[in-house]
Amino acid sequence: MSEERPRRSDGTRAAILRAARERFAADGYERATIRAIAADAAIDPSMVMRYYGNKERLFAAAAEFDLRLPELSGVPVDEIAALLVGHFLDRWEGDETLMALLRAGVTNPAAAERMRQIFAAQLGPLAERVAPDQPHTRAGLVSSQVLGLALCRYVLKLPPVVAMERADLIAWLTPTVRQYLLGPAPQGPKVPEGTAVRH
């Protein structure tokens, strides 16, 4: 009997996550409800709350997001940073799921951890391919720029940042992203490799 419970629990969790992904995709984060997700999974809403606590935690667990990072082989080194900045602007503005995850991550530890996992798993390997040294530190610093921009432009809506045209944003951020990703590391105490972006 002790072996049957984990199987039943795993099946229930899987059904909830499956229903949640479909409901979030169809309705968006704001309109999706625990009650609707529970109905889709053919379970009582209290079971969803039992396993995930609230909608933010459920969303963080269900979020599967592909940053769709561009293929950089053949791209001139001096064009990589601008390409990445433009790509992230397009991703922030073109996908409600990533924006919902960012908003949830500001206040919810589970959503924040999911965001860290996404960036570590997807931006980390890119940095390893193009960065001369300390790729994980560099990936973390690039993440700080693109996440900071998204937070200020789309969540906090700082007027000067909201008002900027896409080309101006790319022009301002590109030198910093280029330095973080490809520039020489500054002299001084060295950050232990692998601590900037969690694995």
mmCIF file with all atom_site columns, C-alpha atoms in Angstrom:
data_model
loop_
_atom_site.group_PDB
_atom_site.id
_atom_site.type_symbol
_atom_site.label_atom_id
_atom_site.label_alt_id
_atom_site.label_comp_id
_atom_site.label_asym_id
_atom_site.label_entity_id
_atom_site.label_seq_id
_atom_site.pdbx_PDB_ins_code
_atom_site.Cartn_x
_atom_site.Cartn_y
_atom_site.Cartn_z
_atom_site.occupancy
_atom_site.B_iso_or_equiv
_atom_site.pdbx_formal_charge
_atom_site.auth_seq_id
_atom_site.auth_comp_id
_atom_site.auth_asym_id
_atom_site.auth_atom_id
_atom_site.pdbx_PDB_model_num
ATOM 1   C CA . MET A 1 1   ? 0.000   0.000  0.000   1.00 0.00 ? 1   MET A CA 1
ATOM 2   C CA . SER A 1 2   ? 2.897   2.360  0.731   1.00 0.00 ? 2   SER A CA 1
ATOM 3   C CA . GLU A 1 3   ? 4.065   1.882  -2.864  1.00 0.00 ? 3   GLU A CA 1
ATOM 4   C CA . GLU A 1 4   ? 0.619   2.623  -4.321  1.00 0.00 ? 4   GLU A CA 1
ATOM 5   C CA . ARG A 1 5   ? 0.312   6.098  -2.754  1.00 0.00 ? 5   ARG A CA 1
ATOM 6   C CA . PRO A 1 6   ? 3.339   7.658  -4.453  1.00 0.00 ? 6   PRO A CA 1
ATOM 7   C CA . ARG A 1 7   ? 2.088   6.310  -7.805  1.00 0.00 ? 7   ARG A CA 1
ATOM 8   C CA . ARG A 1 8   ? -1.353  7.813  -7.269  1.00 0.00 ? 8   ARG A CA 1
ATOM 9   C CA . SER A 1 9   ? 0.199   11.086 -6.076  1.00 0.00 ? 9   SER A CA 1
ATOM 10  C CA . ASP A 1 10  ? 2.508   11.246 -9.108  1.00 0.00 ? 10  ASP A CA 1
ATOM 11  C CA . GLY A 1 11  ? -0.403  10.596 -11.444 1.00 0.00 ? 11  GLY A CA 1
ATOM 12  C CA . THR A 1 12  ? -2.472  13.333 -9.837  1.00 0.00 ? 12  THR A CA 1
ATOM 13  C CA . ARG A 1 13  ? 0.389   15.820 -10.050 1.00 0.00 ? 13  ARG A CA 1
ATOM 14  C CA . ALA A 1 14  ? 0.968   14.950 -13.692 1.00 0.00 ? 14  ALA A CA 1
ATOM 15  C CA . ALA A 1 15  ? -2.726  15.412 -14.485 1.00 0.00 ? 15  ALA A CA 1
ATOM 16  C CA . ILE A 1 16  ? -2.758  18.794 -12.732 1.00 0.00 ? 16  ILE A CA 1
ATOM 17  C CA . LEU A 1 17  ? 0.353   20.014 -14.568 1.00 0.00 ? 17  LEU A CA 1
ATOM 18  C CA . ARG A 1 18  ? -1.001  18.820 -17.907 1.00 0.00 ? 18  ARG A CA 1
ATOM 19  C CA . ALA A 1 19  ? -4.299  20.619 -17.328 1.00 0.00 ? 19  ALA A CA 1
ATOM 20  C CA . ALA A 1 20  ? -2.523  23.725 -16.040 1.00 0.00 ? 20  ALA A CA 1
ATOM 21  C CA . ARG A 1 21  ? -0.278  24.014 -19.114 1.00 0.00 ? 21  ARG A CA 1
ATOM 22  C CA . GLU A 1 22  ? -3.266  23.736 -21.437 1.00 0.00 ? 22  GLU A CA 1
ATOM 23  C CA . ARG A 1 23  ? -5.357  26.192 -19.426 1.00 0.00 ? 23  ARG A CA 1
ATOM 24  C CA . PHE A 1 24  ? -2.569  28.777 -19.045 1.00 0.00 ? 24  PHE A CA 1
ATOM 25  C CA . ALA A 1 25  ? -1.856  28.528 -22.774 1.00 0.00 ? 25  ALA A CA 1
ATOM 26  C CA . ALA A 1 26  ? -5.523  28.926 -23.688 1.00 0.00 ? 26  ALA A CA 1
ATOM 27  C CA . ASP A 1 27  ? -6.611  31.568 -21.153 1.00 0.00 ? 27  ASP A CA 1
ATOM 28  C CA . GLY A 1 28  ? -3.386  33.278 -20.072 1.00 0.00 ? 28  GLY A CA 1
ATOM 29  C CA . TYR A 1 29  ? -2.162  33.554 -16.507 1.00 0.00 ? 29  TYR A CA 1
ATOM 30  C CA . GLU A 1 30  ? -4.653  36.148 -15.271 1.00 0.00 ? 30  GLU A CA 1
ATOM 31  C CA . ARG A 1 31  ? -7.815  34.454 -16.547 1.00 0.00 ? 31  ARG A CA 1
ATOM 32  C CA . ALA A 1 32  ? -6.876  30.875 -15.731 1.00 0.00 ? 32  ALA A CA 1
ATOM 33  C CA . THR A 1 33  ? -8.367  29.708 -12.432 1.00 0.00 ? 33  THR A CA 1
ATOM 34  C CA . ILE A 1 34  ? -7.615  26.894 -10.035 1.00 0.00 ? 34  ILE A CA 1
ATOM 35  C CA . ARG A 1 35  ? -11.240 25.784 -10.366 1.00 0.00 ? 35  ARG A CA 1
ATOM 36  C CA . ALA A 1 36  ? -11.023 25.529 -14.164 1.00 0.00 ? 36  ALA A CA 1
ATOM 37  C CA . ILE A 1 37  ? -7.700  23.684 -14.021 1.00 0.00 ? 37  ILE A CA 1
ATOM 38  C CA . ALA A 1 38  ? -9.128  21.243 -11.482 1.00 0.00 ? 38  ALA A CA 1
ATOM 39  C CA . ALA A 1 39  ? -12.166 20.655 -13.682 1.00 0.00 ? 39  ALA A CA 1
ATOM 40  C CA . ASP A 1 40  ? -9.900  19.958 -16.673 1.00 0.00 ? 40  ASP A CA 1
ATOM 41  C CA . ALA A 1 41  ? -7.959  17.448 -14.576 1.00 0.00 ? 41  ALA A CA 1
ATOM 42  C CA . ALA A 1 42  ? -11.221 15.911 -13.264 1.00 0.00 ? 42  ALA A CA 1
ATOM 43  C CA . ILE A 1 43  ? -10.262 16.444 -9.632  1.00 0.00 ? 43  ILE A CA 1
ATOM 44  C CA . ASP A 1 44  ? -11.450 18.617 -6.768  1.00 0.00 ? 44  ASP A CA 1
ATOM 45  C CA . PRO A 1 45  ? -9.871  22.116 -6.564  1.00 0.00 ? 45  PRO A CA 1
ATOM 46  C CA . SER A 1 46  ? -8.717  21.317 -3.027  1.00 0.00 ? 46  SER A CA 1
ATOM 47  C CA . MET A 1 47  ? -6.325  18.735 -4.519  1.00 0.00 ? 47  MET A CA 1
ATOM 48  C CA . VAL A 1 48  ? -4.667  21.404 -6.634  1.00 0.00 ? 48  VAL A CA 1
ATOM 49  C CA . MET A 1 49  ? -4.238  23.571 -3.551  1.00 0.00 ? 49  MET A CA 1
ATOM 50  C CA . ARG A 1 50  ? -2.922  20.613 -1.578  1.00 0.00 ? 50  ARG A CA 1
ATOM 51  C CA . TYR A 1 51  ? -0.142  19.901 -4.060  1.00 0.00 ? 51  TYR A CA 1
ATOM 52  C CA . TYR A 1 52  ? 0.743   23.430 -5.197  1.00 0.00 ? 52  TYR A CA 1
ATOM 53  C CA . GLY A 1 53  ? -0.642  25.879 -2.638  1.00 0.00 ? 53  GLY A CA 1
ATOM 54  C CA . ASN A 1 54  ? -1.711  28.675 -4.999  1.00 0.00 ? 54  ASN A CA 1
ATOM 55  C CA . LYS A 1 55  ? -1.866  29.665 -8.655  1.00 0.00 ? 55  LYS A CA 1
ATOM 56  C CA . GLU A 1 56  ? 1.600   31.257 -8.672  1.00 0.00 ? 56  GLU A CA 1
ATOM 57  C CA . ARG A 1 57  ? 3.266   28.057 -7.464  1.00 0.00 ? 57  ARG A CA 1
ATOM 58  C CA . LEU A 1 58  ? 1.242   25.969 -9.894  1.00 0.00 ? 58  LEU A CA 1
ATOM 59  C CA . PHE A 1 59  ? 2.212   28.241 -12.768 1.00 0.00 ? 59  PHE A CA 1
ATOM 60  C CA . ALA A 1 60  ? 5.885   28.085 -11.809 1.00 0.00 ? 60  ALA A CA 1
ATOM 61  C CA . ALA A 1 61  ? 5.761   24.290 -11.736 1.00 0.00 ? 61  ALA A CA 1
ATOM 62  C CA . ALA A 1 62  ? 3.891   24.081 -15.038 1.00 0.00 ? 62  ALA A CA 1
ATOM 63  C CA . ALA A 1 63  ? 5.892   26.705 -16.946 1.00 0.00 ? 63  ALA A CA 1
ATOM 64  C CA . GLU A 1 64  ? 7.865   25.236 -19.813 1.00 0.00 ? 64  GLU A CA 1
ATOM 65  C CA . PHE A 1 65  ? 9.502   28.069 -21.679 1.00 0.00 ? 65  PHE A CA 1
ATOM 66  C CA . ASP A 1 66  ? 11.926  28.062 -24.573 1.00 0.00 ? 66  ASP A CA 1
ATOM 67  C CA . LEU A 1 67  ? 13.961  31.259 -24.851 1.00 0.00 ? 67  LEU A CA 1
ATOM 68  C CA . ARG A 1 68  ? 14.556  30.260 -28.492 1.00 0.00 ? 68  ARG A CA 1
ATOM 69  C CA . LEU A 1 69  ? 18.070  31.626 -28.350 1.00 0.00 ? 69  LEU A CA 1
ATOM 70  C CA . PRO A 1 70  ? 19.429  32.322 -31.826 1.00 0.00 ? 70  PRO A CA 1
ATOM 71  C CA . GLU A 1 71  ? 22.013  30.144 -33.499 1.00 0.00 ? 71  GLU A CA 1
ATOM 72  C CA . LEU A 1 72  ? 25.242  32.134 -33.250 1.00 0.00 ? 72  LEU A CA 1
ATOM 73  C CA . SER A 1 73  ? 27.559  30.050 -35.389 1.00 0.00 ? 73  SER A CA 1
ATOM 74  C CA . GLY A 1 74  ? 28.665  32.215 -38.282 1.00 0.00 ? 74  GLY A CA 1
ATOM 75  C CA . VAL A 1 75  ? 27.547  35.447 -36.583 1.00 0.00 ? 75  VAL A CA 1
ATOM 76  C CA . PRO A 1 76  ? 30.420  37.970 -36.362 1.00 0.00 ? 76  PRO A CA 1
ATOM 77  C CA . VAL A 1 77  ? 31.565  38.387 -32.776 1.00 0.00 ? 77  VAL A CA 1
ATOM 78  C CA . ASP A 1 78  ? 30.885  42.115 -32.743 1.00 0.00 ? 78  ASP A CA 1
ATOM 79  C CA . GLU A 1 79  ? 27.231  41.484 -33.718 1.00 0.00 ? 79  GLU A CA 1
ATOM 80  C CA . ILE A 1 80  ? 26.393  38.841 -31.094 1.00 0.00 ? 80  ILE A CA 1
ATOM 81  C CA . ALA A 1 81  ? 25.460  41.230 -28.266 1.00 0.00 ? 81  ALA A CA 1
ATOM 82  C CA . ALA A 1 82  ? 23.077  43.351 -30.359 1.00 0.00 ? 82  ALA A CA 1
ATOM 83  C CA . LEU A 1 83  ? 21.470  40.192 -31.752 1.00 0.00 ? 83  LEU A CA 1
ATOM 84  C CA . LEU A 1 84  ? 20.857  38.855 -28.235 1.00 0.00 ? 84  LEU A CA 1
ATOM 85  C CA . VAL A 1 85  ? 19.426  42.125 -26.919 1.00 0.00 ? 85  VAL A CA 1
ATOM 86  C CA . GLY A 1 86  ? 17.031  42.388 -29.860 1.00 0.00 ? 86  GLY A CA 1
ATOM 87  C CA . HIS A 1 87  ? 16.071  38.749 -29.458 1.00 0.00 ? 87  HIS A CA 1
ATOM 88  C CA . PHE A 1 88  ? 15.186  39.176 -25.786 1.00 0.00 ? 88  PHE A CA 1
ATOM 89  C CA . LEU A 1 89  ? 13.124  42.273 -26.519 1.00 0.00 ? 89  LEU A CA 1
ATOM 90  C CA . ASP A 1 90  ? 11.140  40.253 -29.050 1.00 0.00 ? 90  ASP A CA 1
ATOM 91  C CA . ARG A 1 91  ? 10.670  37.381 -26.601 1.00 0.00 ? 91  ARG A CA 1
ATOM 92  C CA . TRP A 1 92  ? 9.467   39.646 -23.769 1.00 0.00 ? 92  TRP A CA 1
ATOM 93  C CA . GLU A 1 93  ? 6.985   41.380 -26.032 1.00 0.00 ? 93  GLU A CA 1
ATOM 94  C CA . GLY A 1 94  ? 5.823   38.272 -27.844 1.00 0.00 ? 94  GLY A CA 1
ATOM 95  C CA . ASP A 1 95  ? 5.016   35.716 -25.155 1.00 0.00 ? 95  ASP A CA 1
ATOM 96  C CA . GLU A 1 96  ? 2.579   36.168 -22.285 1.00 0.00 ? 96  GLU A CA 1
ATOM 97  C CA . THR A 1 97  ? 3.882   33.054 -20.518 1.00 0.00 ? 97  THR A CA 1
ATOM 98  C CA . LEU A 1 98  ? 7.375   34.425 -19.969 1.00 0.00 ? 98  LEU A CA 1
ATOM 99  C CA . MET A 1 99  ? 6.006   37.773 -18.809 1.00 0.00 ? 99  MET A CA 1
ATOM 100 C CA . ALA A 1 100 ? 3.633   36.049 -16.385 1.00 0.00 ? 100 ALA A CA 1
ATOM 101 C CA . LEU A 1 101 ? 6.524   33.999 -15.028 1.00 0.00 ? 101 LEU A CA 1
ATOM 102 C CA . LEU A 1 102 ? 8.582   37.169 -14.523 1.00 0.00 ? 102 LEU A CA 1
ATOM 103 C CA . ARG A 1 103 ? 5.732   38.876 -12.646 1.00 0.00 ? 103 ARG A CA 1
ATOM 104 C CA . ALA A 1 104 ? 5.180   35.820 -10.466 1.00 0.00 ? 104 ALA A CA 1
ATOM 105 C CA . GLY A 1 105 ? 8.918   35.482 -9.851  1.00 0.00 ? 105 GLY A CA 1
ATOM 106 C CA . VAL A 1 106 ? 9.110   38.919 -8.247  1.00 0.00 ? 106 VAL A CA 1
ATOM 107 C CA . THR A 1 107 ? 7.077   37.735 -5.244  1.00 0.00 ? 107 THR A CA 1
ATOM 108 C CA . ASN A 1 108 ? 6.977   33.946 -5.447  1.00 0.00 ? 108 ASN A CA 1
ATOM 109 C CA . PRO A 1 109 ? 10.053  31.807 -4.623  1.00 0.00 ? 109 PRO A CA 1
ATOM 110 C CA . ALA A 1 110 ? 8.879   28.874 -6.765  1.00 0.00 ? 110 ALA A CA 1
ATOM 111 C CA . ALA A 1 111 ? 8.431   31.095 -9.825  1.00 0.00 ? 111 ALA A CA 1
ATOM 112 C CA . ALA A 1 112 ? 11.791  32.762 -9.161  1.00 0.00 ? 112 ALA A CA 1
ATOM 113 C CA . GLU A 1 113 ? 13.466  29.355 -9.010  1.00 0.00 ? 113 GLU A CA 1
ATOM 114 C CA . ARG A 1 114 ? 11.794  28.359 -12.296 1.00 0.00 ? 114 ARG A CA 1
ATOM 115 C CA . MET A 1 115 ? 13.110  31.516 -13.946 1.00 0.00 ? 115 MET A CA 1
ATOM 116 C CA . ARG A 1 116 ? 16.621  30.774 -12.644 1.00 0.00 ? 116 ARG A CA 1
ATOM 117 C CA . GLN A 1 117 ? 16.404  27.249 -14.046 1.00 0.00 ? 117 GLN A CA 1
ATOM 118 C CA . ILE A 1 118 ? 15.298  28.482 -17.461 1.00 0.00 ? 118 ILE A CA 1
ATOM 119 C CA . PHE A 1 119 ? 18.102  31.004 -17.782 1.00 0.00 ? 119 PHE A CA 1
ATOM 120 C CA . ALA A 1 120 ? 20.778  28.693 -16.365 1.00 0.00 ? 120 ALA A CA 1
ATOM 121 C CA . ALA A 1 121 ? 19.772  25.787 -18.600 1.00 0.00 ? 121 ALA A CA 1
ATOM 122 C CA . GLN A 1 122 ? 19.427  27.813 -21.807 1.00 0.00 ? 122 GLN A CA 1
ATOM 123 C CA . LEU A 1 123 ? 21.675  30.881 -21.569 1.00 0.00 ? 123 LEU A CA 1
ATOM 124 C CA . GLY A 1 124 ? 24.471  29.068 -19.718 1.00 0.00 ? 124 GLY A CA 1
ATOM 125 C CA . PRO A 1 125 ? 25.365  26.716 -22.603 1.00 0.00 ? 125 PRO A CA 1
ATOM 126 C CA . LEU A 1 126 ? 25.302  29.614 -25.072 1.00 0.00 ? 126 LEU A CA 1
ATOM 127 C CA . ALA A 1 127 ? 27.809  31.491 -22.920 1.00 0.00 ? 127 ALA A CA 1
ATOM 128 C CA . GLU A 1 128 ? 29.983  28.396 -22.738 1.00 0.00 ? 128 GLU A CA 1
ATOM 129 C CA . ARG A 1 129 ? 30.134  28.298 -26.541 1.00 0.00 ? 129 ARG A CA 1
ATOM 130 C CA . VAL A 1 130 ? 31.057  31.949 -27.070 1.00 0.00 ? 130 VAL A CA 1
ATOM 131 C CA . ALA A 1 131 ? 32.645  33.252 -23.863 1.00 0.00 ? 131 ALA A CA 1
ATOM 132 C CA . PRO A 1 132 ? 36.425  33.101 -23.488 1.00 0.00 ? 132 PRO A CA 1
ATOM 133 C CA . ASP A 1 133 ? 36.335  32.394 -19.744 1.00 0.00 ? 133 ASP A CA 1
ATOM 134 C CA . GLN A 1 134 ? 33.986  32.301 -16.738 1.00 0.00 ? 134 GLN A CA 1
ATOM 135 C CA . PRO A 1 135 ? 30.940  31.495 -18.910 1.00 0.00 ? 135 PRO A CA 1
ATOM 136 C CA . HIS A 1 136 ? 28.541  30.973 -15.996 1.00 0.00 ? 136 HIS A CA 1
ATOM 137 C CA . THR A 1 137 ? 29.459  34.307 -14.428 1.00 0.00 ? 137 THR A CA 1
ATOM 138 C CA . ARG A 1 138 ? 29.028  35.972 -17.802 1.00 0.00 ? 138 ARG A CA 1
ATOM 139 C CA . ALA A 1 139 ? 25.661  34.293 -18.372 1.00 0.00 ? 139 ALA A CA 1
ATOM 140 C CA . GLY A 1 140 ? 24.519  35.524 -14.966 1.00 0.00 ? 140 GLY A CA 1
ATOM 141 C CA . LEU A 1 141 ? 25.522  39.092 -15.757 1.00 0.00 ? 141 LEU A CA 1
ATOM 142 C CA . VAL A 1 142 ? 23.796  39.010 -19.152 1.00 0.00 ? 142 VAL A CA 1
ATOM 143 C CA . SER A 1 143 ? 20.698  37.661 -17.395 1.00 0.00 ? 143 SER A CA 1
ATOM 144 C CA . SER A 1 144 ? 20.839  40.584 -14.959 1.00 0.00 ? 144 SER A CA 1
ATOM 145 C CA . GLN A 1 145 ? 20.614  42.998 -17.886 1.00 0.00 ? 145 GLN A CA 1
ATOM 146 C CA . VAL A 1 146 ? 17.792  41.370 -19.836 1.00 0.00 ? 146 VAL A CA 1
ATOM 147 C CA . LEU A 1 147 ? 15.762  40.529 -16.730 1.00 0.00 ? 147 LEU A CA 1
ATOM 148 C CA . GLY A 1 148 ? 16.338  44.002 -15.301 1.00 0.00 ? 148 GLY A CA 1
ATOM 149 C CA . LEU A 1 149 ? 15.194  45.577 -18.550 1.00 0.00 ? 149 LEU A CA 1
ATOM 150 C CA . ALA A 1 150 ? 12.064  43.426 -18.644 1.00 0.00 ? 150 ALA A CA 1
ATOM 151 C CA . LEU A 1 151 ? 11.253  44.215 -15.028 1.00 0.00 ? 151 LEU A CA 1
ATOM 152 C CA . CYS A 1 152 ? 11.649  47.978 -15.502 1.00 0.00 ? 152 CYS A CA 1
ATOM 153 C CA . ARG A 1 153 ? 9.953   48.192 -18.913 1.00 0.00 ? 153 ARG A CA 1
ATOM 154 C CA . TYR A 1 154 ? 7.086   45.726 -18.607 1.00 0.00 ? 154 TYR A CA 1
ATOM 155 C CA . VAL A 1 155 ? 6.389   45.186 -14.887 1.00 0.00 ? 155 VAL A CA 1
ATOM 156 C CA . LEU A 1 156 ? 7.411   48.372 -13.033 1.00 0.00 ? 156 LEU A CA 1
ATOM 157 C CA . LYS A 1 157 ? 6.804   50.409 -16.219 1.00 0.00 ? 157 LYS A CA 1
ATOM 158 C CA . LEU A 1 158 ? 9.399   53.101 -15.531 1.00 0.00 ? 158 LEU A CA 1
ATOM 159 C CA . PRO A 1 159 ? 8.328   55.926 -17.887 1.00 0.00 ? 159 PRO A CA 1
ATOM 160 C CA . PRO A 1 160 ? 11.753  56.701 -19.449 1.00 0.00 ? 160 PRO A CA 1
ATOM 161 C CA . VAL A 1 161 ? 12.338  53.007 -20.174 1.00 0.00 ? 161 VAL A CA 1
ATOM 162 C CA . VAL A 1 162 ? 8.807   52.405 -21.454 1.00 0.00 ? 162 VAL A CA 1
ATOM 163 C CA . ALA A 1 163 ? 9.119   55.405 -23.775 1.00 0.00 ? 163 ALA A CA 1
ATOM 164 C CA . MET A 1 164 ? 12.322  54.203 -25.447 1.00 0.00 ? 164 MET A CA 1
ATOM 165 C CA . GLU A 1 165 ? 12.182  52.886 -28.995 1.00 0.00 ? 165 GLU A CA 1
ATOM 166 C CA . ARG A 1 166 ? 13.429  49.359 -29.679 1.00 0.00 ? 166 ARG A CA 1
ATOM 167 C CA . ALA A 1 167 ? 16.484  50.609 -31.594 1.00 0.00 ? 167 ALA A CA 1
ATOM 168 C CA . ASP A 1 168 ? 17.463  52.927 -28.741 1.00 0.00 ? 168 ASP A CA 1
ATOM 169 C CA . LEU A 1 169 ? 17.161  50.149 -26.173 1.00 0.00 ? 169 LEU A CA 1
ATOM 170 C CA . ILE A 1 170 ? 19.389  47.911 -28.276 1.00 0.00 ? 170 ILE A CA 1
ATOM 171 C CA . ALA A 1 171 ? 21.931  50.717 -28.685 1.00 0.00 ? 171 ALA A CA 1
ATOM 172 C CA . TRP A 1 172 ? 22.062  51.401 -24.940 1.00 0.00 ? 172 TRP A CA 1
ATOM 173 C CA . LEU A 1 173 ? 22.217  47.783 -23.753 1.00 0.00 ? 173 LEU A CA 1
ATOM 174 C CA . THR A 1 174 ? 24.476  46.289 -26.403 1.00 0.00 ? 174 THR A CA 1
ATOM 175 C CA . PRO A 1 175 ? 27.819  47.649 -25.084 1.00 0.00 ? 175 PRO A CA 1
ATOM 176 C CA . THR A 1 176 ? 27.083  46.321 -21.584 1.00 0.00 ? 176 THR A CA 1
ATOM 177 C CA . VAL A 1 177 ? 25.961  42.908 -22.811 1.00 0.00 ? 177 VAL A CA 1
ATOM 178 C CA . ARG A 1 178 ? 29.002  42.744 -25.111 1.00 0.00 ? 178 ARG A CA 1
ATOM 179 C CA . GLN A 1 179 ? 31.329  43.466 -22.197 1.00 0.00 ? 179 GLN A CA 1
ATOM 180 C CA . TYR A 1 180 ? 29.615  40.942 -19.939 1.00 0.00 ? 180 TYR A CA 1
ATOM 181 C CA . LEU A 1 181 ? 29.617  38.191 -22.542 1.00 0.00 ? 181 LEU A CA 1
ATOM 182 C CA . LEU A 1 182 ? 32.789  38.751 -24.533 1.00 0.00 ? 182 LEU A CA 1
ATOM 183 C CA . GLY A 1 183 ? 34.962  41.413 -22.888 1.00 0.00 ? 183 GLY A CA 1
ATOM 184 C CA . PRO A 1 184 ? 38.005  40.828 -20.701 1.00 0.00 ? 184 PRO A CA 1
ATOM 185 C CA . ALA A 1 185 ? 37.243  40.010 -17.092 1.00 0.00 ? 185 ALA A CA 1
ATOM 186 C CA . PRO A 1 186 ? 38.051  42.888 -14.722 1.00 0.00 ? 186 PRO A CA 1
ATOM 187 C CA . GLN A 1 187 ? 41.083  42.597 -12.508 1.00 0.00 ? 187 GLN A CA 1
ATOM 188 C CA . GLY A 1 188 ? 40.488  42.043 -8.822  1.00 0.00 ? 188 GLY A CA 1
ATOM 189 C CA . PRO A 1 189 ? 38.980  39.336 -6.614  1.00 0.00 ? 189 PRO A CA 1
ATOM 190 C CA . LYS A 1 190 ? 37.749  36.551 -8.857  1.00 0.00 ? 190 LYS A CA 1
ATOM 191 C CA . VAL A 1 191 ? 34.180  35.324 -8.511  1.00 0.00 ? 191 VAL A CA 1
ATOM 192 C CA . PRO A 1 192 ? 34.165  31.530 -8.089  1.00 0.00 ? 192 PRO A CA 1
ATOM 193 C CA . GLU A 1 193 ? 33.079  30.027 -11.385 1.00 0.00 ? 193 GLU A CA 1
ATOM 194 C CA . GLY A 1 194 ? 29.577  28.622 -11.448 1.00 0.00 ? 194 GLY A CA 1
ATOM 195 C CA . THR A 1 195 ? 28.149  30.778 -8.660  1.00 0.00 ? 195 THR A CA 1
ATOM 196 C CA . ALA A 1 196 ? 26.545  33.527 -10.778 1.00 0.00 ? 196 ALA A CA 1
ATOM 197 C CA . VAL A 1 197 ? 23.897  31.323 -12.409 1.00 0.00 ? 197 VAL A CA 1
ATOM 198 C CA . ARG A 1 198 ? 22.498  28.385 -10.491 1.00 0.00 ? 198 ARG A CA 1
ATOM 199 C CA . HIS A 1 199 ? 22.450  24.960 -12.094 1.00 0.00 ? 199 HIS A CA 1
#
